[in-house]
Short mmCIF file of C-alpha atoms and ligand atoms in Angstrom, two decimals:
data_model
loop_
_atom_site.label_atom_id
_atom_site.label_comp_id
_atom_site.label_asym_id
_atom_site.label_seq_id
_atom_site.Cartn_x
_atom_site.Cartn_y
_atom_site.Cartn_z
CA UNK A 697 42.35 -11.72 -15.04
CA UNK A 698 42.26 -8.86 -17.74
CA UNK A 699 45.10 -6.15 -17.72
CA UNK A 700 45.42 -3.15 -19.39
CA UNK A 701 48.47 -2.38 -22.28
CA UNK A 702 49.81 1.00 -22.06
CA UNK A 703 52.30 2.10 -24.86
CA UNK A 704 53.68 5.57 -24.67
CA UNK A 705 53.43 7.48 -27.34
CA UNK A 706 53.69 11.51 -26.80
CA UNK A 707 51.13 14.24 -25.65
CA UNK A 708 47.50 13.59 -25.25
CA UNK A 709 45.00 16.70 -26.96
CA UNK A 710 41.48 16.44 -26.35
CA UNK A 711 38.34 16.57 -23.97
CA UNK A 712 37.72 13.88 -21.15
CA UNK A 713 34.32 14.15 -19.36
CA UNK A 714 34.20 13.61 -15.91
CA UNK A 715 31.91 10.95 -14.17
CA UNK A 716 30.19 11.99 -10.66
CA UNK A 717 32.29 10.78 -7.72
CA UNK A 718 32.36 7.34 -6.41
CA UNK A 719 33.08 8.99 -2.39
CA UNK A 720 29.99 10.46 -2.85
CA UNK A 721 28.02 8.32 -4.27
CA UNK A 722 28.70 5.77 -1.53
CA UNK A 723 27.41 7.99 1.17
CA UNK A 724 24.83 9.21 -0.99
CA UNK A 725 23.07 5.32 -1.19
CA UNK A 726 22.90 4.89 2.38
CA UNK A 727 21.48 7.77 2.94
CA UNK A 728 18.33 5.63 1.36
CA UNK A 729 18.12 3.80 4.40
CA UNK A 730 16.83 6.92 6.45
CA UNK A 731 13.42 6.98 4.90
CA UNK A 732 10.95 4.90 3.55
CA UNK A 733 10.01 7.13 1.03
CA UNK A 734 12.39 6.70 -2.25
CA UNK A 735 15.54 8.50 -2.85
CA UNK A 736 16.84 8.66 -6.56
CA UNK A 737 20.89 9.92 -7.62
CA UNK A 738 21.68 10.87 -10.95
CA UNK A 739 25.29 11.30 -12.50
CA UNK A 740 26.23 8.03 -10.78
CA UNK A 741 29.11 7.02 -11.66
CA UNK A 742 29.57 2.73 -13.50
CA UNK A 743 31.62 1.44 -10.89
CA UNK A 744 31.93 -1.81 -9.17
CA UNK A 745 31.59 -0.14 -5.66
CA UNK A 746 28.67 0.81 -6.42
CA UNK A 747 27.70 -2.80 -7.51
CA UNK A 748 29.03 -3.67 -4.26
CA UNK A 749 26.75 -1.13 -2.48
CA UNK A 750 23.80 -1.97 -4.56
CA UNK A 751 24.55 -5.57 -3.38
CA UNK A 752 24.37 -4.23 0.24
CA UNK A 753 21.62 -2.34 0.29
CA UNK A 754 19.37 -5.23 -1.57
CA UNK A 755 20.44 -7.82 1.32
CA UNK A 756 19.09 -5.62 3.68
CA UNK A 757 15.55 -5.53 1.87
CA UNK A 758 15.94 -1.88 0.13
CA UNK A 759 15.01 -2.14 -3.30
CA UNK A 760 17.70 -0.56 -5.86
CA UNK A 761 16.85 -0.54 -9.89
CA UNK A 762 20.19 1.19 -12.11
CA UNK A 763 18.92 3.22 -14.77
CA UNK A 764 20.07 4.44 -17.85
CA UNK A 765 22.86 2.45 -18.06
CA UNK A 766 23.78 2.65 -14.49
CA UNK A 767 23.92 6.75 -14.66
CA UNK A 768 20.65 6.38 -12.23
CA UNK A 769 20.31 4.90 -9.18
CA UNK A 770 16.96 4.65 -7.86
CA UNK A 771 16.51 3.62 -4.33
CA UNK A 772 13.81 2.44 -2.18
CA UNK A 773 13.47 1.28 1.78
CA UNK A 774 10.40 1.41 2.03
CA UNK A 775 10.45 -2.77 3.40
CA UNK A 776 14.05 -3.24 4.63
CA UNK A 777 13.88 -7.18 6.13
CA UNK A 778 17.44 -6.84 8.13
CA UNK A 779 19.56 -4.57 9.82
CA UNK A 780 22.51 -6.47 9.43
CA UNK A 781 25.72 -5.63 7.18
CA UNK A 782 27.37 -9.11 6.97
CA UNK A 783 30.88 -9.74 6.56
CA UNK A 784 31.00 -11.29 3.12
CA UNK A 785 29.71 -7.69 1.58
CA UNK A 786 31.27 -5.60 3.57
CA UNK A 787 35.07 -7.06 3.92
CA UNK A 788 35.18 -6.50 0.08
CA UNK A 789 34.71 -2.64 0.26
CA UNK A 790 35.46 -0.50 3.79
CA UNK A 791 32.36 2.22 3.17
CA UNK A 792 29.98 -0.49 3.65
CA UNK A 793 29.93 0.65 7.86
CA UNK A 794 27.88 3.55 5.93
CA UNK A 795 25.23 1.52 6.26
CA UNK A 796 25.60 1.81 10.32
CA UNK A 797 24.91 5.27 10.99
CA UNK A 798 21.73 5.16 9.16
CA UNK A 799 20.09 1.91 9.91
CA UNK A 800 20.77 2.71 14.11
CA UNK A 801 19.37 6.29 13.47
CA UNK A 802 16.23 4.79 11.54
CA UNK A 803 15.59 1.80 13.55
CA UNK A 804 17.31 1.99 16.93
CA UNK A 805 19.64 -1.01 16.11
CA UNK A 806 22.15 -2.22 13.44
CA UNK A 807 24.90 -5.14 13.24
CA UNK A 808 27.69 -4.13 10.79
CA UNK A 809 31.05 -6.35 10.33
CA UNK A 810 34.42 -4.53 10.47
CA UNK A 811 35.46 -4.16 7.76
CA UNK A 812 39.09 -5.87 8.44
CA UNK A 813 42.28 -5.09 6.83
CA UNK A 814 42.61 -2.90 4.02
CA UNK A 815 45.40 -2.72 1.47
CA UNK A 816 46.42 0.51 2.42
CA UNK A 817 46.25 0.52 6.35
CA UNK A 818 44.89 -0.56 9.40
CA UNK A 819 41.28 1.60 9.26
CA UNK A 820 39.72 1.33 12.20
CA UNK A 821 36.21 2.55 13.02
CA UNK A 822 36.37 3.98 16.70
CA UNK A 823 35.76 7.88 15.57
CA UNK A 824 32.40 6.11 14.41
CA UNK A 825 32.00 4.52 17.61
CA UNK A 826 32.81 7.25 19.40
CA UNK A 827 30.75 9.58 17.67
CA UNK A 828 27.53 7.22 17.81
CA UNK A 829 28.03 6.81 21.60
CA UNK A 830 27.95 10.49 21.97
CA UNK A 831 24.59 10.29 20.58
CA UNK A 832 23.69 7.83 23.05
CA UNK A 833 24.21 4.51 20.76
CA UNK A 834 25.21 1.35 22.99
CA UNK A 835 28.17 -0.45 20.82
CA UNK A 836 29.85 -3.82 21.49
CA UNK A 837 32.17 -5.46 19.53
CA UNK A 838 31.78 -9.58 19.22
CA UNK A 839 32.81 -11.54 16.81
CA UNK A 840 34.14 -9.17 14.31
CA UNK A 841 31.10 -7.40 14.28
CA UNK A 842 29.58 -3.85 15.84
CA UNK A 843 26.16 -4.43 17.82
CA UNK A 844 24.87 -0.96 17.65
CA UNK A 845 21.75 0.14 19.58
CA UNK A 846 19.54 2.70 21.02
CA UNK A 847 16.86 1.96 22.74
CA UNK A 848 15.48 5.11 23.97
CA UNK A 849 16.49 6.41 20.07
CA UNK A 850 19.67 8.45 19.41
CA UNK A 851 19.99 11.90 21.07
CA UNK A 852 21.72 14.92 19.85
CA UNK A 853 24.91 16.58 21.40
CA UNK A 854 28.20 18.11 21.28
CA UNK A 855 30.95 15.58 19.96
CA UNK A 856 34.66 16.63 19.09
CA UNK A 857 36.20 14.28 16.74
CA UNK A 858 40.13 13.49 17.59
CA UNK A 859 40.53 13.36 13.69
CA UNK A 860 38.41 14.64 10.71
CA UNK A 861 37.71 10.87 9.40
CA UNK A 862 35.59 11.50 6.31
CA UNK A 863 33.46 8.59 7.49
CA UNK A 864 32.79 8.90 10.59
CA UNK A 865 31.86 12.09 9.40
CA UNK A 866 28.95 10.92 7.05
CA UNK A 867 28.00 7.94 9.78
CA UNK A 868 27.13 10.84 12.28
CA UNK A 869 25.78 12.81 10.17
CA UNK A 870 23.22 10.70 8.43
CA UNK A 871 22.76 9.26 12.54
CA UNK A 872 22.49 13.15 13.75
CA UNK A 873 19.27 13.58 11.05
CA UNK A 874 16.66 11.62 13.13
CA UNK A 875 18.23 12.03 16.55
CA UNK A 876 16.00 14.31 19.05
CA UNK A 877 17.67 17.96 19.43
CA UNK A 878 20.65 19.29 17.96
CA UNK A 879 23.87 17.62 17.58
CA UNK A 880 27.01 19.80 17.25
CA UNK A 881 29.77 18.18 14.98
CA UNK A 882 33.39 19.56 15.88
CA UNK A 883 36.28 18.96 14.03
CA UNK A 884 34.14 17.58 11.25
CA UNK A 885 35.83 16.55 7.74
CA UNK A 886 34.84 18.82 5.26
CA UNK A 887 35.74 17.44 2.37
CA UNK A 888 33.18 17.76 -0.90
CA UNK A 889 31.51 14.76 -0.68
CA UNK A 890 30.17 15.60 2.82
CA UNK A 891 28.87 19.04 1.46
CA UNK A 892 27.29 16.65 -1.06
CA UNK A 893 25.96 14.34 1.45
CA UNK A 894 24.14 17.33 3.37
CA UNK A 895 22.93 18.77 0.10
CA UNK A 896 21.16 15.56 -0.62
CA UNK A 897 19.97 15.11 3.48
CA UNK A 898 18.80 18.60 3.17
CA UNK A 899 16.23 18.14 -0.24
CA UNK A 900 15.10 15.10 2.22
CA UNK A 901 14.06 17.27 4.79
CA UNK A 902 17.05 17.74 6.95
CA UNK A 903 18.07 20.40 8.99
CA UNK A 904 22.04 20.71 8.58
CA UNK A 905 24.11 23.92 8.70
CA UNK A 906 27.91 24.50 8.66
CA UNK A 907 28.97 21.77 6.06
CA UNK A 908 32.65 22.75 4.51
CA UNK A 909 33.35 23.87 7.54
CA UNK A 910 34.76 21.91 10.66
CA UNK A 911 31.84 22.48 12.97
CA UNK A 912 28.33 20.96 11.46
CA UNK A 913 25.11 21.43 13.27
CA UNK A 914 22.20 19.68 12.34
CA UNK A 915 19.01 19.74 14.09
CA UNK A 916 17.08 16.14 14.04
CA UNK A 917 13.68 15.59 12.64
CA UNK A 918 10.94 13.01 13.24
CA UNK A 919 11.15 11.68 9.87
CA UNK A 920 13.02 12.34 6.14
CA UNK A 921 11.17 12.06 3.16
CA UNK A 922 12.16 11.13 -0.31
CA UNK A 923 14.48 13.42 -2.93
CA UNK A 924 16.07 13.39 -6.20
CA UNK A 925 19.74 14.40 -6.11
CA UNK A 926 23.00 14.65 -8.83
CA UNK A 927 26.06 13.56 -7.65
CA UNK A 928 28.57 16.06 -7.29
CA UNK A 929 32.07 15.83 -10.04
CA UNK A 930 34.18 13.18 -8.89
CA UNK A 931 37.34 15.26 -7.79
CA UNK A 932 40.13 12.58 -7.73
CA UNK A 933 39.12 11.05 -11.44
CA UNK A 934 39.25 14.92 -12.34
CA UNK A 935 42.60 15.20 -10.73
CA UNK A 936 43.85 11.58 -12.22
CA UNK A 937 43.12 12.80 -15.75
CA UNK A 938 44.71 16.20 -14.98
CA UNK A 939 47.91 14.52 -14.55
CA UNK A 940 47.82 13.18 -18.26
CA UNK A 941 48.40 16.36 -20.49
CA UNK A 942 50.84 17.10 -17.45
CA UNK A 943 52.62 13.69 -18.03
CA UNK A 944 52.49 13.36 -21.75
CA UNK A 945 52.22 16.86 -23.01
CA UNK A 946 49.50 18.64 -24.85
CA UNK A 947 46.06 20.04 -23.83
CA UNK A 948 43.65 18.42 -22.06
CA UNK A 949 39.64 19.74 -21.37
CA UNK A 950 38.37 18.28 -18.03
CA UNK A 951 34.81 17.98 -18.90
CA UNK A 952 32.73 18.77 -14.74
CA UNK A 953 35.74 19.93 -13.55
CA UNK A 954 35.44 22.49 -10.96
CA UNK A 955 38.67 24.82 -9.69
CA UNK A 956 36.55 24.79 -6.01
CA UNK A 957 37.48 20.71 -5.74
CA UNK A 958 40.88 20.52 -6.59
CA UNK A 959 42.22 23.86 -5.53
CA UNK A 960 45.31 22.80 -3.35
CA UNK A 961 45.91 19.91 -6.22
CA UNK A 962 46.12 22.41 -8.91
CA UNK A 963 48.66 24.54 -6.71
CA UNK A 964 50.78 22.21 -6.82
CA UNK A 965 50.58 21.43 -10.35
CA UNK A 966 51.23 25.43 -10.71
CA UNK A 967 53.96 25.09 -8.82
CA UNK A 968 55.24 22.20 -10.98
CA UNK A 969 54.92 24.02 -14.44
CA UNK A 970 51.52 23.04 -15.38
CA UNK A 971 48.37 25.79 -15.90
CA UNK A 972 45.09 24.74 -14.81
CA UNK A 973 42.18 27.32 -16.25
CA UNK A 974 38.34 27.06 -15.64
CA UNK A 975 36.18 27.06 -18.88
CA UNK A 976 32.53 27.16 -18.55
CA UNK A 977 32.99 23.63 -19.40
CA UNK A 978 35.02 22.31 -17.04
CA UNK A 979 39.31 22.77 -16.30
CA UNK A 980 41.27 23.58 -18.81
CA UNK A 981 45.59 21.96 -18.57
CA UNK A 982 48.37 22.03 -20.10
CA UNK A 983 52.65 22.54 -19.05
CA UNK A 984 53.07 25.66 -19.57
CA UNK A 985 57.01 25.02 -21.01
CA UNK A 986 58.75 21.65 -21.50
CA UNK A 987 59.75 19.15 -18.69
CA UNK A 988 57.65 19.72 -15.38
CA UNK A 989 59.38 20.77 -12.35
CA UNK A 990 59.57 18.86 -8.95
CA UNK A 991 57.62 19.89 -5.91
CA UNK A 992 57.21 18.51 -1.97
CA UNK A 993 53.76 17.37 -1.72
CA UNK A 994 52.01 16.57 2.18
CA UNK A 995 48.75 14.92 2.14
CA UNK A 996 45.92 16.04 4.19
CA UNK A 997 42.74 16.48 4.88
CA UNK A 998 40.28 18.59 2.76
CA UNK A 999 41.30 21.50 1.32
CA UNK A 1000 44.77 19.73 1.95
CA UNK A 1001 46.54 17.82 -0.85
CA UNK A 1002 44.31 14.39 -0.95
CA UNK A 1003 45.85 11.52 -0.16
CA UNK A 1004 44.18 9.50 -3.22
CA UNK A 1005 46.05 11.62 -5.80
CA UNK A 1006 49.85 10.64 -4.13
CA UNK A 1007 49.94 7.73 -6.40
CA UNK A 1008 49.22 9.75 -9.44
CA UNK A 1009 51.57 12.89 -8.38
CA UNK A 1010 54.00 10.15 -7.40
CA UNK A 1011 54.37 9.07 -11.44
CA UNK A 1012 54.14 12.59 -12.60
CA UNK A 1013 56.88 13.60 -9.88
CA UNK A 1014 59.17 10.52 -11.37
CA UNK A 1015 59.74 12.52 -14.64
CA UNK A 1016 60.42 16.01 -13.11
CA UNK A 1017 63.06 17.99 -12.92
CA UNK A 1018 64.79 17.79 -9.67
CA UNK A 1019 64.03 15.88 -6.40
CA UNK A 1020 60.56 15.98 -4.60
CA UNK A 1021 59.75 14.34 -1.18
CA UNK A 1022 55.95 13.09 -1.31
CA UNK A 1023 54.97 12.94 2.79
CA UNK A 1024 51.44 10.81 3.43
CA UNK A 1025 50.25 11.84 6.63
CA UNK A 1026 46.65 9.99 5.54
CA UNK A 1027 47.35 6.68 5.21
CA UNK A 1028 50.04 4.47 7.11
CA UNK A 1029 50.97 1.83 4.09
CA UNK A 1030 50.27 3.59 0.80
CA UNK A 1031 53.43 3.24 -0.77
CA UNK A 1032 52.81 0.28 -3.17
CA UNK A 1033 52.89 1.89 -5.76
CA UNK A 1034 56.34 3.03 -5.39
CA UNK A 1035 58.15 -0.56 -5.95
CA UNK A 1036 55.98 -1.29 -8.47
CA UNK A 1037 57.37 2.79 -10.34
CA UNK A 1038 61.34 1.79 -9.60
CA UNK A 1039 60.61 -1.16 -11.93
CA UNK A 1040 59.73 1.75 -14.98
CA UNK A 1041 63.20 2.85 -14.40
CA UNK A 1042 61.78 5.28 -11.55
CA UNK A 1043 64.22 6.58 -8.89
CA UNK A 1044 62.41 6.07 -5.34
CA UNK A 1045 63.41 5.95 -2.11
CA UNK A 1046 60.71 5.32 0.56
CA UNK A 1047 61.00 5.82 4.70
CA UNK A 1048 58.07 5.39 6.56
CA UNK A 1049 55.42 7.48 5.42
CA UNK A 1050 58.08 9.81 3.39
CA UNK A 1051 58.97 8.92 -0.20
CA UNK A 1052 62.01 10.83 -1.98
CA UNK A 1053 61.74 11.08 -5.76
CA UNK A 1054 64.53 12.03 -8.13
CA UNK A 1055 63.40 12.74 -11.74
CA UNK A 1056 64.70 10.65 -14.49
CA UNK A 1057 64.19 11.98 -18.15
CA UNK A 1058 62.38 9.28 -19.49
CA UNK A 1059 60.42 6.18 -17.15
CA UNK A 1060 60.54 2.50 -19.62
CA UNK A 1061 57.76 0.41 -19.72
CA UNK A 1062 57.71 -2.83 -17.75
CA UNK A 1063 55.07 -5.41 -16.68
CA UNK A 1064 53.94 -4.40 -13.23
CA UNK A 1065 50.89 -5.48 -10.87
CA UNK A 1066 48.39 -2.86 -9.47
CA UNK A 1067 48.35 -3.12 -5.71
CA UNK A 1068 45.36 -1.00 -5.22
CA UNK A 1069 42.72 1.54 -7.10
CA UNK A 1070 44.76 4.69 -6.74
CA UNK A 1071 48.21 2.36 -7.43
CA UNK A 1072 46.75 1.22 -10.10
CA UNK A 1073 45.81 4.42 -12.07
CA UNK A 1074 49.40 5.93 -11.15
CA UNK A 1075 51.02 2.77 -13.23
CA UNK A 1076 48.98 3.68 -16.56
CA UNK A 1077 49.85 7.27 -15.86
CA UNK A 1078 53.36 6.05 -15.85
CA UNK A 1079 52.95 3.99 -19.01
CA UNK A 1080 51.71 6.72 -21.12
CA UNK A 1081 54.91 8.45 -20.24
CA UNK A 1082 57.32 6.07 -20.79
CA UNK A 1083 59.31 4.27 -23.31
CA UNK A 1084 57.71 1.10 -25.00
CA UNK A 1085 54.89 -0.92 -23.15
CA UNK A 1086 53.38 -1.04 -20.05
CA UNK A 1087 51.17 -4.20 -18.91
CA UNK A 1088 49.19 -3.32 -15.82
CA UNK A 1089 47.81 -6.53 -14.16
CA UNK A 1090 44.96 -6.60 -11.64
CA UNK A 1091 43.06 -4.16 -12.91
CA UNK A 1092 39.84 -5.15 -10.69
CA UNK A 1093 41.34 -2.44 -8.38
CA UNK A 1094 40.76 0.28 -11.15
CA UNK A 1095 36.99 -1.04 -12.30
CA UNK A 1096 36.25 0.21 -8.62
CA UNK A 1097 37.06 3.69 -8.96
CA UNK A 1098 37.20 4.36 -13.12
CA UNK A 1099 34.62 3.95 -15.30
CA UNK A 1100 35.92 3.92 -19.06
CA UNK A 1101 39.51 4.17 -18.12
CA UNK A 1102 40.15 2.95 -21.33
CA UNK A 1103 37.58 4.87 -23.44
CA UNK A 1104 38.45 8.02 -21.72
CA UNK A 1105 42.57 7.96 -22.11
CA UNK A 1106 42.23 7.24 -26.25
CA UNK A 1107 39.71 9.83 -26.76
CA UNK A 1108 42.61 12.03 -25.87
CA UNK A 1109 45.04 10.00 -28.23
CA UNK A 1110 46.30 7.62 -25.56
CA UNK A 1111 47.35 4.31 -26.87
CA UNK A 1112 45.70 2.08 -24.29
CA UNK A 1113 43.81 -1.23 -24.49
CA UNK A 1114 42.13 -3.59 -22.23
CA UNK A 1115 43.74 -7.36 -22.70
CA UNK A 1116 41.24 -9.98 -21.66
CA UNK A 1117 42.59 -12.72 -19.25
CA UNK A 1118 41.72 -16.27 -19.40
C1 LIG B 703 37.52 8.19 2.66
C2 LIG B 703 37.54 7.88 1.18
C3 LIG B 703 38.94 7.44 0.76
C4 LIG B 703 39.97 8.48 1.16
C5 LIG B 703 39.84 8.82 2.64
C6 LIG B 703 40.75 9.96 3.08
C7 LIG B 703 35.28 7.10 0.79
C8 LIG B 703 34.41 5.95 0.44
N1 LIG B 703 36.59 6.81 0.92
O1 LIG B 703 37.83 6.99 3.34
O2 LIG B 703 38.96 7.26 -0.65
O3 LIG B 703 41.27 7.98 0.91
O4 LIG B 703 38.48 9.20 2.93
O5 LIG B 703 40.52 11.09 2.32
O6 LIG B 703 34.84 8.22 0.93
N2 LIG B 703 40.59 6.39 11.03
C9 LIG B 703 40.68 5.96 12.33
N3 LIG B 703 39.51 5.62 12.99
C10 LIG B 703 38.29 5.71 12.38
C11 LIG B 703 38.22 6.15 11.05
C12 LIG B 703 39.39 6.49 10.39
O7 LIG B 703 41.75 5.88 12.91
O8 LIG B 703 37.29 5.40 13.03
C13 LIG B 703 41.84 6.73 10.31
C14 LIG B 703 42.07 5.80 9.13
O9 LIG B 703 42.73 4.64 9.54
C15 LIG B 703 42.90 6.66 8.20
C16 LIG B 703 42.40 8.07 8.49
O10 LIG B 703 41.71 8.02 9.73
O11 LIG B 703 44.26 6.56 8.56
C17 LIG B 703 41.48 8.64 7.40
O12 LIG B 703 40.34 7.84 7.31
P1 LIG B 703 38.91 8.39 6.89
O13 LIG B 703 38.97 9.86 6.70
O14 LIG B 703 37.91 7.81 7.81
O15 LIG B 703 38.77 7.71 5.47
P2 LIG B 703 37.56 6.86 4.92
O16 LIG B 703 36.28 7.53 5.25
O17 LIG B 703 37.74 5.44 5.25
#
């Protein structure tokens, strides 16, 4: 298995471009399976989840060609063959029930696997449930799999979600487009990618108002037809690379960025000592003096602090100044990273969901094991940082969610390389 050498070795100066984001993206493909007509994304980002989606979407008879070097994604359904999402595709990645909402909207029946345990908590899909039997869907659960159907076809109405789940969200959204009447979507996630989502459901002849906001209305049509949309900046890669010139020092041009999708992220870098300016290019940051302060960070949902930069704020937070208590309200188990930190010389404590961190002036390098994608980017974050070398093993976590980690981090003067494994 390959790893990835990290030796530390002072500030980083330079532009990193921004790839479009992976959340997105993998709503964005299933949203293929509404229509027969094609649906093409641009500023895809090269990531194995999206392999993994491809994958999915072929074994259910949708045709999927990658362009230009995987940038494009062109998608048909015209001829779909099965409505089933099998467990060997979709226990490898949990946005695979994505494919549920869709195929029951489109066809009036769908078998999707649960997706199982996940790394960082127990994920379980009853908001989707819940939010596809308020539209009329029949679900049973046998064998580790959802038998979804609707006989009579889906019907819109009012639904309250008891959380904002981001994908349950999407699933009754995409389910909401071909459903007869108007569905009202309370307590909706609004997170970017959504807004994305109904951008791209709109161009395909949607009718969808209220995204960003917690109450989304959308008004089903017979049919959707066939669009060409770019995926919208990938906000957590933009906020992982943020954390670099604050980390190491120096002056780093986010190339995409957007204030708009990291507003409460950059707050808190503010708060910490680091300025974050919009160019017309993209986001602008540096620390504005020398060591960075510490700050409490809570995650939440959108425009909360997200949960998949705690990881990277985690290793920034192990250098500061002072003591800062990072609470994840998101996630129940998403701590890994933590153990793997107090092996740099890091001073954590963790209880339960709350993690105390006391700055130390300098982290060391050590060898330590990536427990999951977000994990995994905190560690090299770390290693740039610290003293000496870092090895990062398991670095299949970070191929899912970084394309050109390596590229990327020494165009800004990173020393960083990929080690093959046997
Ligand atoms: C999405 C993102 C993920 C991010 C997360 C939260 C994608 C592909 N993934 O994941 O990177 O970390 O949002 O911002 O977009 N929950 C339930 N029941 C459900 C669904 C969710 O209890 O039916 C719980 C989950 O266990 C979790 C919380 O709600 O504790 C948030 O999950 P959700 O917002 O659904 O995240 P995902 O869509 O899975």
């Amino acid at each position: 298995m390959d790893s990835i050498l990290v030796t530390g070795n002072g500030p980083v100066n330079g532009q990193i471009p921004i790839a479009g984001a992976k959340n997105a993206c993998l709503t964005l493909m299933p949203a293929t399976l509404l229509s027969e007509e094609p649906l093409t994304l641009t500023n895809a980002p090269r990531l194995s989840d999206i392999k993994t989606m491809t994958a999915l979407l072929q074994s259910l008879g949708a045709e999927v060609s990658s362009l230009q070097d995987g940038q494009v994604q062109a998608m048909s359904s015209h001829d779909l063959t099965s409505q089933t999402a099998d467990y060997e595709i979709v226990r490898k990645m949990r946005a695979s029930n994505l494919v549920l909402g869709p195929l029951l909207a489109r066809f009036g029946h769908a078998v999707v696997s649960l997706p199982g345990g996940c790394a960082i908590g127990a994920r379980p899909m009853d908001l989707h449930v819940e939010g596809l039997e308020a539209l009329g869907a029949e679900i049973e659960l046998k064998d580790g799999y959802l038998y979804a159907k609707a006989p009579g076809g889906l019907k819109g109405a009012v639904h309250e979600m008891r959380f904002a789940s981001v994908g349950a969200t999407e699933n009754i959204v995409m389910a909401a487009t071909l459903a007869k009447g108007t569905t009202v979507l309370k307590n909706a996630a609004r997170e970017p990618e959504i807004v994305d989502l109904v951008e791209c459901l709109r161009k395909m002849g949607a009718q969808i108002a209220g995204e960003g906001t917690s109450t989304i209305e959308i008004q089903g049509v017979d049919r959707l037809h066939g669009a060409t949309h770019q995926v919208v900046t990938d906000r957590i890669e933009l906020g992982t690379y943020m954390l670099a010139p604050a980390i190491c020092g120096g002056e780093v041009e986010l190339l995409g960025g957007r204030m708009r999708l990291v507003e409460s992220f950059a707050a808190k870098l503010d708060a910490a000592g680091v300025s974050v300016t919009e160019t017309d290019k993209g986001l602008k940051v540096a620390r504005k003096n020398g060591r960075v302060s510490a700050v409490d960070v809570v995650t939440e949902p959108f425009p909360g602090f997200p949960t998949d930069l705690q990881a990277q704020m985690m290793a920034l937070m192990c250098t500061a100044e002072g003591t800062s208590v990072l609470e994840e309200r998101i996630f129940e188990n998403r701590f890994m990273h933590a153990p793997e930190l107090v092996r740099m010389g890091a001073n954590i404590e963790v209880h339960g969901g709350t993690a105390t961190v006391t700055g130390v002036e300098r982290l060391k390098g050590a060898p330590v094991m990536a427990t999951d994608l977000r994990a995994s980017v905190s560690l090299i974050l770390a290693g740039l940082a610290a003293e000496g070398e870092t090895t990062v093993s398991r670095v299949y976590h970070l191929d899912r969610g970084y394309e050109h980690v390596v590229r990327k981090l020494e165009g800004v003067g990173a020393k960083i390389e990929r080690i093959k494994g046997q």
